């Protein structure tokens, strides 16, 4: 793992530019972002709690491409406790946590669901249950960032029949000072963008009703998906290994949940934009949504209906029918979204944006 300070100036500014886009600023803000990162000499303390989890979020963050979240987190924040990567163990580690909590004024990151059944006995850390640790630590934290679907909404541990009564952080300690960064795993970029926003503005970003930052989760995957023109043209992959799949057609019929999943993966990508889920040929599994294991499985079954902002509920058959009419009328495939909204055929010229999103 490298260090942000070992980056060339050019790469560092490129990194700041990518952050600026997500947090809703333009290129003019790059020097300000660079300064906020470079001057974070106070190094706000960070306590990272691990609950019921697979450590996928830590792995995704630590192993992501350079320059990555790990560099930012390790360079800019003072890691007082993160049991996955810290050297001390056992009582020594518990002492580190206790010292950090006593000092107060820290940022608390929580990874993993919190088992609450039978007084929390299904998860113990040291002599305490996960519930007790979370309550004690979060009480003294400036803010609590729940990372990954398990910490935000319970994730896989909370899937039926949920024998440990696993819950997300805000269900256990309330919504105050909690921000959710769901995903399975959470994209390391989302952690970077949230931390930089916090450093720049000394507050957490605006969130939606599910406590997710709007700057990251404000749009559906479908709205920005590069395969969307195929969706609107009624061009679908019917089975994997087919000619349609090779052509990069829409994955809706083979289970893509992109129309209901919220995040900026189509734009931000993963691992320095090396690729992302749908880019690799897999349908979106809606891992940023609450209850996604129960609500969105089987993963390869299609969603029963599609609700598209500005269009409402449509079925695949409707899309195909309108696409056929549009094709017969000589209208380009990417204008079908406008046909669905009723704007086409009423004298309005098609807009070159391909739809409503
Ligand atoms: Fe992309 Fe999935 Fe929407 Fe198709 S259904 S356009 S693959 S997000």
Short mmCIF file of C-alpha atoms and ligand atoms in Angstrom, two decimals:
data_model
loop_
_atom_site.label_atom_id
_atom_site.label_comp_id
_atom_site.label_asym_id
_atom_site.label_seq_id
_atom_site.Cartn_x
_atom_site.Cartn_y
_atom_site.Cartn_z
CA UNK A 1 0.00 0.00 0.00
CA UNK A 2 1.41 3.38 -0.95
CA UNK A 3 0.87 6.81 0.48
CA UNK A 4 -1.00 9.80 -0.90
CA UNK A 5 2.13 11.82 -0.37
CA UNK A 6 4.09 9.46 -2.62
CA UNK A 7 1.82 10.29 -5.58
CA UNK A 8 2.95 12.59 -8.36
CA UNK A 9 1.30 16.01 -8.18
CA UNK A 10 -0.50 15.24 -11.42
CA UNK A 11 -1.98 11.99 -10.08
CA UNK A 12 -2.91 13.62 -6.80
CA UNK A 13 -4.82 16.41 -8.58
CA UNK A 14 -6.50 13.85 -10.84
CA UNK A 15 -7.60 12.03 -7.71
CA UNK A 16 -8.96 15.30 -6.25
CA UNK A 17 -10.80 15.97 -9.53
CA UNK A 18 -12.61 12.63 -9.31
CA UNK A 19 -13.63 13.42 -5.72
CA UNK A 20 -14.87 16.89 -6.78
CA UNK A 21 -17.26 15.39 -9.33
CA UNK A 22 -18.94 13.12 -6.78
CA UNK A 23 -19.36 15.72 -4.10
CA UNK A 24 -21.01 18.04 -6.59
CA UNK A 25 -18.20 20.57 -7.12
CA UNK A 26 -16.50 21.51 -10.36
CA UNK A 27 -12.83 21.64 -11.35
CA UNK A 28 -12.41 25.03 -9.68
CA UNK A 29 -12.69 23.25 -6.33
CA UNK A 30 -9.72 20.94 -6.96
CA UNK A 31 -7.15 23.18 -5.19
CA UNK A 32 -9.50 23.48 -2.20
CA UNK A 33 -9.94 19.71 -2.02
CA UNK A 34 -6.18 19.17 -2.37
CA UNK A 35 -5.59 21.66 0.44
CA UNK A 36 -8.17 20.02 2.69
CA UNK A 37 -6.45 16.66 2.26
CA UNK A 38 -2.90 17.98 2.53
CA UNK A 39 -3.64 20.17 5.51
CA UNK A 40 -5.48 17.52 7.45
CA UNK A 41 -2.54 17.60 9.83
CA UNK A 42 -4.83 17.38 12.83
CA UNK A 43 -5.65 13.91 11.60
CA UNK A 44 -9.13 13.37 13.03
CA UNK A 45 -9.17 10.09 14.96
CA UNK A 46 -11.03 7.09 13.58
CA UNK A 47 -12.40 4.03 15.34
CA UNK A 48 -13.45 1.20 13.01
CA UNK A 49 -15.72 -1.43 14.60
CA UNK A 50 -16.18 -4.90 13.12
CA UNK A 51 -19.47 -6.65 13.93
CA UNK A 52 -21.15 -9.64 12.17
CA UNK A 53 -19.50 -9.57 8.76
CA UNK A 54 -17.26 -11.18 6.15
CA UNK A 55 -14.75 -8.24 6.26
CA UNK A 56 -15.57 -7.60 2.59
CA UNK A 57 -15.84 -3.85 3.07
CA UNK A 58 -12.43 -3.61 4.74
CA UNK A 59 -10.99 -5.77 1.95
CA UNK A 60 -12.62 -3.68 -0.78
CA UNK A 61 -11.20 -0.52 0.75
CA UNK A 62 -7.73 -1.81 1.58
CA UNK A 63 -7.24 -3.67 -1.71
CA UNK A 64 -8.59 -1.02 -4.06
CA UNK A 65 -6.42 0.52 -6.75
CA UNK A 66 -3.77 3.13 -6.06
CA UNK A 67 -4.42 5.90 -5.22
CA UNK A 68 -7.17 4.39 -3.16
CA UNK A 69 -9.24 4.85 -0.04
CA UNK A 70 -6.71 3.07 2.13
CA UNK A 71 -4.09 5.74 1.42
CA UNK A 72 -6.56 8.47 2.20
CA UNK A 73 -7.84 6.86 5.35
CA UNK A 74 -4.37 6.04 6.66
CA UNK A 75 -2.80 9.37 5.67
CA UNK A 76 -5.53 11.74 6.65
CA UNK A 77 -7.15 10.07 9.62
CA UNK A 78 -5.52 8.78 12.76
CA UNK A 79 -6.55 5.12 13.03
CA UNK A 80 -6.89 4.51 16.75
CA UNK A 81 -8.70 1.20 16.47
CA UNK A 82 -9.40 -1.07 13.46
CA UNK A 83 -9.02 -4.69 14.50
CA UNK A 84 -8.56 -6.03 10.97
CA UNK A 85 -5.36 -4.10 10.35
CA UNK A 86 -4.03 -3.08 13.78
CA UNK A 87 -0.99 -4.75 15.30
CA UNK A 88 -2.19 -5.14 18.93
CA UNK A 89 -4.62 -7.92 19.79
CA UNK A 90 -6.56 -9.13 22.84
CA UNK A 91 -6.49 -6.91 25.91
CA UNK A 92 -3.98 -4.54 24.31
CA UNK A 93 -6.42 -3.92 21.44
CA UNK A 94 -9.30 -3.41 23.85
CA UNK A 95 -7.19 -0.85 25.71
CA UNK A 96 -6.62 1.03 22.43
CA UNK A 97 -10.38 1.20 21.92
CA UNK A 98 -11.02 2.31 25.48
CA UNK A 99 -8.36 5.06 25.22
CA UNK A 100 -9.80 6.32 21.92
CA UNK A 101 -13.33 6.43 23.31
CA UNK A 102 -12.22 8.27 26.45
CA UNK A 103 -10.52 10.95 24.32
CA UNK A 104 -13.77 11.40 22.34
CA UNK A 105 -14.19 13.59 19.25
CA UNK A 106 -13.60 10.73 16.81
CA UNK A 107 -15.26 9.40 13.67
CA UNK A 108 -16.72 5.93 14.17
CA UNK A 109 -17.01 3.54 11.21
CA UNK A 110 -19.07 0.40 11.69
CA UNK A 111 -18.80 -2.63 9.41
CA UNK A 112 -21.15 -5.62 9.84
CA UNK A 113 -24.61 -6.22 11.24
CA UNK A 114 -25.41 -6.11 14.95
CA UNK A 115 -26.94 -9.33 16.32
CA UNK A 116 -29.50 -8.27 18.91
CA UNK A 117 -31.21 -11.61 19.71
CA UNK A 118 -31.00 -13.04 23.23
CA UNK A 119 -29.44 -9.87 24.61
CA UNK A 120 -26.82 -9.77 21.88
CA UNK A 121 -25.11 -13.01 22.98
CA UNK A 122 -24.41 -14.08 19.38
CA UNK A 123 -21.57 -11.58 19.08
CA UNK A 124 -19.13 -10.79 21.84
CA UNK A 125 -16.00 -8.68 21.61
CA UNK A 126 -13.83 -8.96 24.70
CA UNK A 127 -16.30 -9.22 27.56
CA UNK A 128 -19.04 -7.22 25.88
CA UNK A 129 -21.74 -7.88 23.32
CA UNK A 130 -21.64 -6.13 19.96
CA UNK A 131 -24.70 -4.11 21.02
CA UNK A 132 -22.90 -2.87 24.14
CA UNK A 133 -19.73 -1.99 22.23
CA UNK A 134 -21.66 -0.11 19.57
CA UNK A 135 -23.71 1.85 22.12
CA UNK A 136 -20.69 2.79 24.23
CA UNK A 137 -18.49 3.83 21.32
CA UNK A 138 -21.15 5.62 19.26
CA UNK A 139 -22.23 7.71 22.24
CA UNK A 140 -18.84 9.47 22.26
CA UNK A 141 -18.38 9.63 18.46
CA UNK A 142 -18.84 12.82 16.43
CA UNK A 143 -20.49 10.83 13.68
CA UNK A 144 -21.13 7.17 12.90
CA UNK A 145 -20.57 5.92 9.35
CA UNK A 146 -22.17 2.54 8.68
CA UNK A 147 -20.25 0.88 5.84
CA UNK A 148 -21.68 -1.98 3.75
CA UNK A 149 -25.17 -3.47 3.54
CA UNK A 150 -24.80 -5.45 6.81
CA UNK A 151 -24.00 -2.38 8.92
CA UNK A 152 -26.59 -0.22 7.19
CA UNK A 153 -29.59 -2.53 6.90
CA UNK A 154 -28.60 -5.90 8.38
CA UNK A 155 -27.47 -7.42 5.05
CA UNK A 156 -27.00 -11.17 4.78
CA UNK A 157 -27.04 -11.82 8.57
CA UNK A 158 -30.53 -10.27 8.68
CA UNK A 159 -31.89 -12.36 5.77
CA UNK A 160 -34.77 -14.71 6.65
CA UNK A 161 -34.98 -16.40 9.08
CA UNK A 162 -32.48 -14.04 10.75
CA UNK A 163 -31.75 -16.33 13.71
CA UNK A 164 -29.54 -13.77 15.50
CA UNK A 165 -32.01 -10.89 14.98
CA UNK A 166 -29.28 -8.97 13.20
CA UNK A 167 -29.95 -5.27 12.58
CA UNK A 168 -28.36 -2.26 10.97
CA UNK A 169 -26.62 0.42 13.07
CA UNK A 170 -29.41 3.01 12.97
CA UNK A 171 -31.97 0.42 14.12
CA UNK A 172 -29.88 -0.11 17.25
CA UNK A 173 -28.70 3.41 18.15
CA UNK A 174 -31.20 5.61 16.30
CA UNK A 175 -30.73 7.84 13.27
CA UNK A 176 -29.02 10.76 14.91
CA UNK A 177 -25.44 11.23 13.67
CA UNK A 178 -25.59 8.05 11.52
CA UNK A 179 -24.79 8.06 7.81
CA UNK A 180 -25.23 4.94 5.68
CA UNK A 181 -22.87 3.81 2.91
CA UNK A 182 -24.53 0.56 1.79
CA UNK A 183 -23.14 -1.87 -0.78
CA UNK A 184 -21.97 -5.47 -0.75
CA UNK A 185 -19.23 -4.52 -0.42
CA UNK A 186 -19.19 -0.76 -0.09
CA UNK A 187 -17.16 0.90 -2.86
CA UNK A 188 -14.00 2.40 -1.37
CA UNK A 189 -14.63 5.53 -3.45
CA UNK A 190 -17.79 6.18 -1.45
CA UNK A 191 -15.78 6.18 1.75
CA UNK A 192 -13.22 8.60 0.22
CA UNK A 193 -15.89 10.96 -1.03
CA UNK A 194 -17.67 11.01 2.33
CA UNK A 195 -14.44 11.56 4.29
CA UNK A 196 -13.28 14.36 1.96
CA UNK A 197 -16.69 16.02 2.17
CA UNK A 198 -16.44 15.86 5.96
CA UNK A 199 -12.92 17.37 5.88
CA UNK A 200 -13.97 20.15 3.51
CA UNK A 201 -17.23 21.18 5.13
CA UNK A 202 -16.84 19.85 8.67
CA UNK A 203 -20.21 18.13 8.42
CA UNK A 204 -21.67 15.02 6.84
CA UNK A 205 -23.27 15.27 3.38
CA UNK A 206 -27.02 15.58 2.84
CA UNK A 207 -28.75 12.20 3.01
CA UNK A 208 -31.92 10.59 1.67
CA UNK A 209 -34.64 8.97 3.79
CA UNK A 210 -32.45 5.86 4.12
CA UNK A 211 -29.55 7.99 5.46
CA UNK A 212 -27.51 7.56 2.25
CA UNK A 213 -25.55 10.57 0.91
CA UNK A 214 -27.53 11.95 -2.02
CA UNK A 215 -24.29 12.82 -3.83
CA UNK A 216 -23.56 9.07 -4.14
CA UNK A 217 -26.95 7.34 -3.96
CA UNK A 218 -29.20 10.03 -5.47
CA UNK A 219 -29.80 8.23 -8.76
CA UNK A 220 -30.53 4.67 -9.82
CA UNK A 221 -27.99 2.49 -11.58
CA UNK A 222 -30.47 2.28 -14.46
CA UNK A 223 -30.53 6.05 -14.95
CA UNK A 224 -26.83 6.15 -15.83
CA UNK A 225 -26.35 2.65 -17.23
CA UNK A 226 -24.50 2.49 -20.55
CA UNK A 227 -26.86 -0.35 -21.60
CA UNK A 228 -29.95 1.78 -21.12
CA UNK A 229 -30.43 2.53 -24.82
CA UNK A 230 -30.84 -1.23 -25.31
CA UNK A 231 -33.43 -1.34 -22.51
CA UNK A 232 -35.41 1.42 -24.15
CA UNK A 233 -35.12 -0.24 -27.55
CA UNK A 234 -36.45 -3.52 -26.10
CA UNK A 235 -33.11 -5.26 -26.76
CA UNK A 236 -32.53 -7.76 -23.97
CA UNK A 237 -30.20 -10.62 -23.13
CA UNK A 238 -32.50 -13.66 -22.82
CA UNK A 239 -29.76 -16.02 -21.66
CA UNK A 240 -26.11 -15.87 -20.79
CA UNK A 241 -23.77 -17.10 -23.51
CA UNK A 242 -26.07 -15.77 -26.25
CA UNK A 243 -25.34 -13.46 -29.17
CA UNK A 244 -27.36 -10.74 -27.39
CA UNK A 245 -25.07 -10.96 -24.41
CA UNK A 246 -22.02 -10.61 -26.66
CA UNK A 247 -23.64 -7.48 -28.15
CA UNK A 248 -23.90 -5.93 -24.69
CA UNK A 249 -27.71 -5.81 -24.60
CA UNK A 250 -29.66 -4.95 -21.47
CA UNK A 251 -29.51 -7.50 -18.63
CA UNK A 252 -32.97 -6.81 -17.20
CA UNK A 253 -34.47 -10.14 -18.29
CA UNK A 254 -31.61 -12.11 -16.75
CA UNK A 255 -32.11 -10.49 -13.38
CA UNK A 256 -30.61 -6.99 -13.40
CA UNK A 257 -32.07 -4.98 -10.52
CA UNK A 258 -30.54 -1.69 -11.71
CA UNK A 259 -33.90 0.10 -12.05
CA UNK A 260 -34.39 -0.14 -8.26
CA UNK A 261 -30.79 0.17 -7.05
CA UNK A 262 -29.33 3.52 -6.03
CA UNK A 263 -25.63 4.36 -6.42
CA UNK A 264 -23.19 6.06 -8.76
CA UNK A 265 -21.26 2.95 -9.84
CA UNK A 266 -21.95 3.52 -13.57
CA UNK A 267 -20.17 6.87 -13.25
CA UNK A 268 -17.63 6.36 -10.45
CA UNK A 269 -16.73 2.75 -11.36
CA UNK A 270 -14.62 0.54 -9.14
CA UNK A 271 -10.85 0.35 -8.67
CA UNK A 272 -9.95 3.57 -10.45
CA UNK A 273 -12.73 2.93 -12.97
CA UNK A 274 -11.13 -0.35 -14.05
CA UNK A 275 -14.65 -1.77 -14.31
CA UNK A 276 -17.95 -2.13 -12.47
CA UNK A 277 -20.63 -4.81 -11.98
CA UNK A 278 -22.67 -4.37 -15.17
CA UNK A 279 -19.52 -3.50 -17.11
CA UNK A 280 -18.23 -6.98 -16.30
CA UNK A 281 -21.42 -8.54 -17.70
CA UNK A 282 -23.25 -9.25 -14.43
CA UNK A 283 -26.65 -7.77 -13.64
CA UNK A 284 -26.95 -5.38 -10.72
CA UNK A 285 -28.07 -7.21 -7.53
CA UNK A 286 -29.32 -4.05 -5.75
CA UNK A 287 -26.84 -4.45 -2.90
CA UNK A 288 -27.31 -0.81 -1.90
CA UNK A 289 -30.96 -1.36 -0.98
CA UNK A 290 -32.47 -2.40 2.36
CA UNK A 291 -33.43 -6.04 2.71
CA UNK A 292 -31.74 -6.89 -0.57
CA UNK A 293 -31.18 -10.59 0.09
CA UNK A 294 -34.87 -11.23 0.68
CA UNK A 295 -36.27 -8.63 -1.70
CA UNK A 296 -34.00 -9.20 -4.71
CA UNK A 297 -33.30 -12.92 -4.79
CA UNK A 298 -33.22 -15.15 -6.80
CA UNK A 299 -30.56 -12.91 -8.31
CA UNK A 300 -31.21 -14.11 -11.88
CA UNK A 301 -34.99 -13.65 -11.77
CA UNK A 302 -36.28 -10.51 -13.41
CA UNK A 303 -37.91 -7.72 -11.43
CA UNK A 304 -41.69 -7.98 -11.68
CA UNK A 305 -42.06 -4.42 -12.97
CA UNK A 306 -39.86 -1.41 -13.55
CA UNK A 307 -40.47 1.94 -12.02
CA UNK A 308 -38.55 4.61 -13.88
CA UNK A 309 -38.42 8.21 -12.60
CA UNK A 310 -40.53 10.40 -14.85
CA UNK A 311 -42.11 7.37 -16.49
CA UNK A 312 -43.63 5.32 -13.66
CA UNK A 313 -44.33 1.59 -13.81
CA UNK A 314 -43.73 -0.09 -17.12
CA UNK A 315 -43.43 -3.72 -18.14
CA UNK A 316 -40.84 -5.15 -20.47
CA UNK A 317 -43.61 -5.92 -22.96
CA UNK A 318 -44.65 -2.25 -22.97
CA UNK A 319 -41.07 -1.26 -23.60
CA UNK A 320 -40.78 -3.74 -26.48
CA UNK A 321 -44.07 -2.57 -28.01
CA UNK A 322 -43.15 1.09 -27.86
CA UNK A 323 -39.68 0.30 -29.16
CA UNK A 324 -41.30 -1.46 -32.15
CA UNK A 325 -43.53 1.52 -32.92
CA UNK A 326 -40.62 3.89 -32.51
CA UNK A 327 -38.46 1.81 -34.85
CA UNK A 328 -41.23 1.65 -37.45
CA UNK A 329 -41.57 5.41 -37.18
CA UNK A 330 -37.84 5.76 -37.75
CA UNK A 331 -37.19 7.07 -34.25
CA UNK A 332 -33.79 6.28 -32.76
CA UNK A 333 -33.70 3.69 -29.99
CA UNK A 334 -32.54 6.14 -27.36
CA UNK A 335 -35.62 8.31 -27.88
CA UNK A 336 -37.93 5.55 -26.79
CA UNK A 337 -37.74 6.79 -23.19
CA UNK A 338 -39.43 9.94 -24.39
CA UNK A 339 -42.05 7.87 -26.19
CA UNK A 340 -42.74 6.17 -22.86
CA UNK A 341 -43.30 9.51 -21.20
CA UNK A 342 -45.73 10.52 -23.93
CA UNK A 343 -43.59 13.43 -25.04
CA UNK A 344 -42.99 11.97 -28.49
CA UNK A 345 -45.88 12.11 -30.91
CA UNK A 346 -47.19 15.31 -29.31
CA UNK A 347 -45.18 17.58 -31.52
CA UNK A 348 -42.26 17.83 -29.14
CA UNK A 349 -38.92 17.27 -30.86
CA UNK A 350 -36.89 14.42 -29.37
CA UNK A 351 -34.22 15.59 -26.98
CA UNK A 352 -30.75 14.14 -27.45
CA UNK A 353 -30.44 12.94 -23.86
CA UNK A 354 -32.00 9.58 -24.44
CA UNK A 355 -34.72 9.81 -21.84
CA UNK A 356 -35.94 11.16 -18.58
CA UNK A 357 -33.23 10.12 -16.20
FE1 LIG B 1 -28.57 -1.39 -17.26
FE2 LIG B 1 -29.81 -3.17 -15.78
FE3 LIG B 1 -31.11 -0.98 -16.55
FE4 LIG B 1 -30.55 -2.89 -18.32
S1 LIG B 1 -31.94 -3.05 -16.53
S2 LIG B 1 -30.26 -0.72 -18.62
S3 LIG B 1 -28.54 -3.59 -17.61
S4 LIG B 1 -29.36 -1.07 -15.18
#
